[in-house]
XYZ file of C-alpha atoms in Angstrom:
454
model
C 24.855 -12.069 -13.710
C 27.391 -14.114 -14.865
C 27.171 -14.147 -19.404
C 27.191 -18.456 -20.058
C 29.110 -19.152 -22.808
C 28.465 -21.085 -26.029
C 25.198 -23.517 -25.785
C 23.000 -22.042 -22.921
C 21.469 -25.021 -22.188
C 22.288 -28.243 -20.105
C 24.924 -28.965 -17.755
C 24.670 -32.486 -19.400
C 24.969 -32.121 -22.772
C 27.574 -34.079 -23.179
C 26.194 -37.070 -21.806
C 22.842 -36.308 -23.481
C 21.736 -35.683 -27.010
C 20.088 -32.727 -26.973
C 16.791 -32.387 -29.079
C 16.437 -29.033 -31.166
C 14.958 -25.965 -29.429
C 11.147 -25.102 -29.975
C 10.760 -22.357 -32.879
C 8.812 -20.635 -34.733
C 10.321 -21.660 -38.045
C 8.230 -24.652 -38.107
C 4.692 -23.616 -39.442
C 2.924 -26.187 -37.516
C 3.902 -25.337 -34.296
C 2.583 -23.505 -31.226
C 5.510 -21.338 -31.385
C 4.393 -20.446 -35.147
C 1.233 -19.498 -34.052
C 2.316 -17.342 -31.405
C 4.825 -15.231 -33.008
C 2.814 -14.676 -35.914
C -0.276 -14.316 -33.702
C -0.396 -14.136 -30.219
C 2.356 -12.076 -29.715
C 1.828 -8.937 -32.776
C -1.656 -8.963 -30.408
C -0.107 -8.110 -27.278
C 2.263 -5.841 -28.648
C -0.792 -3.600 -29.998
C -2.643 -4.083 -26.405
C 0.434 -2.120 -24.991
C 0.584 0.161 -27.668
C -2.990 1.227 -26.725
C -2.420 1.286 -23.272
C 0.319 3.365 -23.628
C -1.410 5.872 -25.841
C -4.492 5.915 -23.824
C -2.375 6.783 -20.544
C -0.523 10.283 -22.496
C -3.764 11.885 -21.170
C -3.091 11.164 -17.254
C 1.045 11.040 -18.205
C 0.211 14.653 -19.280
C -1.319 15.558 -15.933
C 0.930 13.917 -13.877
C 4.850 14.902 -15.398
C 4.143 18.149 -18.362
C 4.522 17.735 -21.550
C 7.297 15.198 -20.978
C 4.802 12.800 -19.875
C 3.209 13.104 -22.956
C 6.469 12.758 -25.138
C 7.417 9.753 -23.238
C 4.197 7.881 -24.545
C 4.808 9.055 -27.878
C 8.335 7.925 -28.205
C 7.327 4.042 -26.074
C 4.422 3.874 -29.357
C 6.978 4.345 -31.597
C 9.580 2.143 -30.571
C 6.967 -0.740 -30.218
C 5.081 0.175 -32.962
C 8.408 -0.345 -34.820
C 8.935 -3.601 -32.627
C 5.790 -5.276 -34.063
C 6.402 -4.345 -37.599
C 9.678 -6.062 -37.046
C 8.316 -9.102 -35.784
C 5.676 -9.273 -38.390
C 8.231 -8.455 -41.086
C 11.102 -11.424 -39.163
C 13.310 -8.586 -39.024
C 16.711 -8.993 -36.756
C 16.504 -8.407 -33.441
C 18.473 -5.647 -32.108
C 20.765 -5.587 -29.210
C 19.906 -3.925 -25.779
C 20.638 -0.144 -24.935
C 19.443 0.499 -21.628
C 21.004 0.376 -18.216
C 19.633 -3.125 -16.552
C 21.937 -5.533 -15.264
C 20.911 -8.234 -16.992
C 21.908 -6.197 -20.783
C 25.318 -8.162 -20.946
C 23.598 -11.198 -20.911
C 21.237 -10.506 -23.585
C 23.534 -9.143 -25.694
C 26.091 -11.702 -25.583
C 23.805 -14.246 -26.746
C 22.744 -12.374 -29.832
C 26.381 -11.997 -30.516
C 27.173 -15.056 -30.253
C 24.326 -16.408 -31.854
C 24.608 -13.967 -34.930
C 28.377 -15.853 -34.936
C 27.350 -19.548 -34.723
C 24.589 -18.742 -38.011
C 27.831 -17.188 -39.991
C 27.142 -13.455 -39.487
C 22.990 -13.489 -39.297
C 21.382 -12.031 -36.717
C 18.706 -14.101 -34.281
C 15.019 -13.022 -36.129
C 11.647 -13.846 -35.503
C 10.241 -16.773 -36.718
C 14.001 -18.616 -37.197
C 15.591 -18.113 -33.648
C 14.302 -20.157 -30.306
C 10.863 -19.761 -29.745
C 11.632 -19.129 -25.932
C 14.701 -16.237 -26.621
C 12.538 -14.148 -29.154
C 9.188 -14.601 -26.844
C 11.097 -13.484 -23.575
C 13.149 -10.621 -25.877
C 9.610 -8.874 -26.892
C 9.021 -8.595 -23.089
C 12.385 -7.177 -22.406
C 12.225 -4.950 -25.102
C 9.043 -3.709 -24.080
C 10.191 -3.022 -20.405
C 13.609 -1.310 -22.286
C 11.120 0.865 -24.021
C 9.699 2.156 -21.083
C 13.035 2.277 -18.854
C 14.149 4.659 -21.486
C 11.729 7.089 -20.583
C 12.335 10.399 -18.574
C 8.883 9.802 -15.986
C 7.147 6.721 -16.950
C 10.172 4.069 -15.583
C 8.129 3.013 -13.319
C 4.903 2.349 -15.108
C 3.527 -1.199 -15.666
C 1.552 -1.567 -18.641
C -0.067 -5.134 -17.844
C -1.007 -3.475 -14.287
C -4.750 -2.882 -15.524
C -5.230 -6.496 -16.811
C -3.745 -8.229 -13.269
C -5.812 -6.537 -11.225
C -9.404 -6.676 -12.991
C -8.395 -9.869 -13.341
C -8.878 -10.172 -9.541
C -11.588 -8.002 -8.975
C -13.757 -10.189 -11.207
C -13.004 -13.620 -8.997
C -14.920 -12.770 -6.305
C -16.960 -15.203 -5.943
C -14.596 -18.171 -6.241
C -12.426 -16.373 -3.939
C -15.452 -16.342 -0.955
C -15.756 -20.104 -1.404
C -12.138 -20.998 -1.364
C -10.921 -19.426 1.820
C -14.460 -20.299 3.383
C -13.155 -24.676 2.198
C -10.081 -23.216 3.360
C -10.734 -21.903 7.080
C -13.205 -25.420 7.289
C -10.089 -27.878 6.297
C -7.746 -26.509 8.603
C -10.134 -26.628 11.905
C -11.994 -29.810 11.027
C -9.254 -31.884 9.271
C -5.608 -30.115 10.022
C -2.932 -31.824 7.762
C -4.266 -34.759 6.295
C -3.160 -35.563 2.549
C -6.463 -35.299 1.408
C -6.765 -31.919 2.227
C -3.122 -31.129 0.897
C -4.007 -32.964 -2.252
C -6.473 -30.690 -2.854
C -5.120 -27.339 -1.908
C -2.067 -28.125 -4.140
C -4.232 -29.466 -6.915
C -6.318 -25.456 -6.000
C -3.045 -23.797 -6.921
C -2.686 -25.923 -9.971
C -5.757 -25.343 -11.661
C -5.318 -21.523 -10.813
C -2.563 -21.505 -13.546
C -5.210 -21.929 -16.233
C -5.819 -17.951 -15.661
C -3.123 -16.742 -17.674
C -3.424 -13.946 -19.567
C -0.435 -13.845 -21.999
C -1.671 -17.134 -23.323
C -5.074 -15.441 -24.001
C -3.030 -12.326 -25.709
C -5.159 -10.379 -22.371
C -8.296 -11.492 -22.824
C -10.496 -11.476 -19.796
C -9.331 -15.121 -17.872
C -11.560 -14.912 -15.114
C -12.311 -17.699 -12.067
C -16.257 -17.780 -11.850
C -16.604 -21.425 -10.679
C -16.160 -22.857 -7.537
C -12.517 -24.632 -7.757
C -13.269 -26.814 -4.899
C -16.165 -28.276 -7.049
C -14.421 -28.887 -10.264
C -11.583 -30.980 -8.709
C -12.982 -34.116 -8.980
C -13.832 -33.379 -12.671
C -10.766 -32.197 -13.491
C -8.306 -34.660 -11.595
C -8.314 -37.269 -15.135
C -6.977 -34.017 -17.054
C -3.590 -34.223 -14.447
C -1.060 -36.271 -16.974
C 1.237 -36.836 -14.368
C 0.884 -36.619 -10.405
C 3.284 -36.645 -7.822
C 1.295 -35.800 -4.846
C 2.187 -38.569 -2.647
C 5.678 -37.873 -3.642
C 5.718 -34.025 -2.216
C 3.252 -35.111 0.832
C 6.261 -37.292 1.426
C 9.112 -34.611 1.117
C 6.955 -32.036 3.123
C 6.040 -34.500 5.914
C 9.348 -35.717 6.361
C 11.005 -32.383 6.793
C 8.722 -31.875 9.488
C 9.200 -34.986 11.565
C 13.209 -34.530 10.822
C 12.753 -30.069 12.300
C 10.953 -31.960 15.348
C 14.149 -33.464 16.284
C 16.959 -30.310 15.735
C 16.497 -27.274 17.674
C 15.784 -24.688 15.122
C 15.313 -26.226 12.078
C 12.409 -24.661 9.973
C 10.832 -26.261 7.248
C 11.443 -24.092 4.447
C 9.265 -24.162 0.846
C 9.997 -21.922 -1.970
C 7.384 -20.886 -4.622
C 8.678 -19.105 -7.880
C 5.475 -17.483 -8.504
C 3.917 -17.176 -12.208
C 0.768 -15.338 -12.741
C -1.051 -12.581 -10.654
C -4.885 -12.402 -9.946
C -6.715 -15.629 -8.933
C -3.418 -17.477 -9.423
C -1.340 -15.969 -7.410
C -4.754 -15.721 -4.687
C -4.656 -19.927 -5.160
C -0.828 -20.004 -4.417
C -2.030 -18.200 -1.198
C -4.369 -20.208 -0.349
C -2.060 -23.404 -0.725
C 1.302 -21.696 1.082
C -1.301 -20.270 4.304
C -3.096 -24.443 4.430
C 1.263 -25.737 5.060
C 1.541 -22.707 7.555
C -1.820 -23.596 9.320
C -1.563 -26.805 9.646
C 2.044 -26.904 10.635
C 3.472 -28.173 7.281
C 5.768 -25.654 6.615
C 6.820 -22.740 9.052
C 8.737 -20.607 6.581
C 8.092 -19.404 2.643
C 9.980 -17.956 0.224
C 8.316 -15.915 -2.620
C 10.119 -15.893 -5.993
C 8.331 -13.209 -8.260
C 9.786 -11.143 -11.488
C 12.014 -7.814 -11.214
C 9.750 -6.139 -14.510
C 6.255 -6.944 -15.728
C 6.981 -10.069 -17.529
C 4.191 -11.732 -19.716
C 1.362 -9.667 -19.241
C 0.200 -11.929 -15.886
C 3.136 -12.677 -14.430
C 3.881 -11.261 -10.253
C 5.773 -8.342 -9.336
C 6.247 -6.959 -6.192
C 3.341 -4.223 -6.502
C 1.022 -6.706 -7.491
C 1.517 -8.891 -4.224
C 1.852 -5.698 -2.362
C -1.505 -4.286 -3.987
C -3.143 -8.172 -3.470
C -2.643 -8.282 0.222
C -4.245 -4.673 0.571
C -6.760 -5.750 -1.284
C -7.435 -8.781 0.485
C -7.239 -6.868 3.569
C -9.553 -4.202 2.730
C -12.836 -7.353 1.500
C -16.023 -7.486 3.240
C -15.922 -11.023 3.830
C -14.357 -12.034 7.091
C -12.033 -15.211 5.815
C -10.668 -13.538 2.535
C -9.722 -10.314 5.560
C -7.770 -12.651 8.101
C -6.045 -14.129 5.076
C -4.518 -10.915 3.971
C -4.029 -9.953 7.722
C -1.851 -13.303 8.237
C 0.284 -12.917 5.393
C 0.634 -8.788 5.914
C 2.146 -10.324 9.906
C 4.038 -12.914 8.008
C 5.862 -10.795 5.618
C 6.384 -8.419 8.894
C 8.115 -11.256 10.889
C 10.304 -12.569 8.180
C 8.475 -16.187 7.523
C 7.509 -15.031 4.229
C 10.345 -13.779 2.457
C 9.545 -11.937 -0.863
C 12.691 -12.094 -3.437
C 12.916 -10.758 -6.704
C 15.776 -11.936 -9.085
C 16.674 -10.421 -12.863
C 17.727 -14.357 -13.746
C 13.457 -15.107 -14.160
C 13.212 -12.255 -17.066
C 15.826 -13.670 -19.315
C 15.366 -16.322 -21.805
C 17.617 -18.721 -19.939
C 16.758 -22.457 -19.139
C 17.136 -23.149 -15.166
C 20.059 -26.047 -16.464
C 21.974 -22.677 -16.653
C 21.126 -20.723 -13.558
C 24.328 -22.331 -11.247
C 26.508 -20.610 -13.885
C 24.805 -17.402 -14.812
C 23.183 -16.597 -11.317
C 25.179 -18.604 -8.740
C 23.344 -16.607 -5.665
C 19.861 -17.804 -7.160
C 20.733 -20.985 -7.292
C 22.482 -21.158 -3.699
C 19.278 -19.498 -2.441
C 17.082 -22.259 -3.711
C 19.086 -25.185 -2.380
C 18.338 -24.079 1.145
C 14.374 -25.345 0.438
C 13.085 -28.171 1.550
C 10.896 -28.172 -1.457
C 10.792 -25.843 -4.654
C 7.295 -25.475 -6.231
C 7.811 -23.632 -10.166
C 4.177 -22.452 -11.234
C 3.092 -22.269 -14.889
C 3.932 -22.467 -18.150
C 7.139 -20.749 -18.884
C 8.537 -21.741 -15.752
C 7.884 -25.569 -17.181
C 9.493 -24.517 -20.376
C 12.482 -23.622 -18.940
C 12.778 -26.191 -16.231
C 12.891 -28.550 -19.522
C 14.555 -26.180 -21.838
C 11.990 -25.870 -24.310
C 12.595 -28.500 -26.643
C 11.629 -31.228 -28.710
C 11.929 -33.901 -26.005
C 10.162 -37.111 -26.387
C 7.391 -37.044 -24.435
C 8.463 -40.226 -22.504
C 11.279 -38.471 -21.710
C 11.734 -39.265 -17.892
C 11.705 -35.293 -16.289
C 15.097 -36.220 -14.293
C 16.586 -35.943 -17.556
C 14.673 -32.671 -18.749
C 16.084 -31.074 -16.472
C 19.349 -31.214 -17.419
C 21.208 -31.208 -14.014
C 19.059 -28.631 -12.765
C 19.020 -29.794 -9.112
C 19.006 -27.395 -6.548
C 16.667 -29.217 -4.358
C 13.629 -31.444 -4.339
C 11.694 -29.816 -6.750
C 7.846 -30.159 -8.434
C 6.529 -28.261 -11.650
C 2.444 -27.225 -11.439
C 1.650 -26.285 -14.846
C -1.497 -26.436 -17.171
C -0.105 -27.348 -20.495
C -0.052 -23.879 -22.784
C 2.963 -25.143 -24.993
C 3.720 -28.295 -27.246
C 6.396 -29.367 -24.939
C 5.738 -32.274 -21.896
C 7.817 -34.760 -20.906
C 7.131 -37.819 -18.161
C 4.299 -39.197 -19.987
C 3.539 -43.113 -20.180
C 4.488 -44.970 -23.765
C 1.493 -44.121 -25.786
C -0.191 -41.710 -24.013
C 0.750 -38.878 -26.653
C -0.399 -40.499 -28.923
C -3.952 -41.091 -27.602
C -4.407 -37.417 -26.465
C -3.524 -36.386 -29.956
C -6.014 -38.348 -31.438
C -8.740 -37.267 -29.329
C -7.636 -33.541 -29.843
C -4.496 -32.510 -31.484
C -4.128 -29.515 -29.611
C -3.945 -30.577 -25.731
C -0.732 -29.790 -25.376
C -1.351 -25.849 -25.929
C -4.928 -25.238 -24.224
C -4.166 -25.046 -20.685
C -6.994 -28.684 -20.307
C -4.130 -30.751 -19.141
C -2.156 -30.362 -16.121
C 1.166 -32.083 -14.411
C 2.137 -32.364 -11.043
C 5.638 -33.364 -11.930
C 8.180 -34.125 -9.295
C 12.267 -34.712 -9.256
C 13.874 -35.397 -5.899
C 17.251 -36.296 -7.162
C 19.255 -33.607 -5.740
C 23.031 -32.365 -6.436
C 25.476 -30.632 -4.303
C 25.116 -26.579 -3.865
C 26.718 -24.107 -5.477
């Protein structure tokens, strides 16, 4: 990846006066609550997980495995202390291809601040929160025997196992919708909303506490619909319908959907259900699923999570769930479901810098007929995690990031949101001052504007 120069932000920054980035330096902010509260709790849980793993590590790797656990615990304990006392961050030291990007930003921020290095409570929230997860991975990567250890795997797997009742209901409903209704807007809208509300199952927002799906996701849709503050379902339907019509008249033309995934567990399951519906109703015939290259924000999908999920689905006693897993296994094998990892997704960079920092990824996304960005972190990176006025148009907040028609499916878990009507944010705030961070509200936010591919 190319390291950006200067402000790693919006491509149109000379045209748009940019608001400040969200930061924990504002004590009333959710960023402050996160850095002072949630992140230390997450670090403590990771430390406990590694400490408890030491016996198994010794059994697998001998004394070196136990020593690895001890060193990782020491490094993460120091990281937690530095966070809580607002010490400066440090340069990364592992061999990852992203290290020059991280370290260059550190050095440029230090220079910009007259020699004062970035710190937890004074620097941009997006940067320091991403840095914590990258530093956790560095401590693990620098070990001798535990380089492939996923400190969050047990949490992600538990979240799927505990959602089985909802999974049975949802797959049965999927099979019925495909058979009885086919490619209609009503069913399309339902499955997009199911994928949207699957984003409520986020372990990072709960600092690792259980977030399992106990109720029927279908039954909840009518109750949840008024909570969708921006609803661009008609735009999504129009994009895919138009792409399908164009494909019919062009030999070899495929309708391609790209999904930038968020959480493993039940949310990934709802994403698979949506994609399966689109395949089986011929609204798409190719999907590219983008996932993280390392464990990230507790519950984000890595390749092992995806493969494990398909294995679990295939081994389920319910025929509808088993068939869903088998269909995706077949799609992966035949190349109609393409799995992609890229280190850009696990950096601090907002997406407006992608064309410069990761032009290969930008070019790949530009091939899509539609891109879905799942979840809160992807949304924060789409809009550069800044204090935008809530009425700022979504297109404007994207700051030039338009590789293809795109849509954010996001439940609100951070104090940034754009594209609202005049006075709407004030009404929501009067009812609940924490309306932006509870996951109770959501957006299906579309941008059809495109620019020439890089």
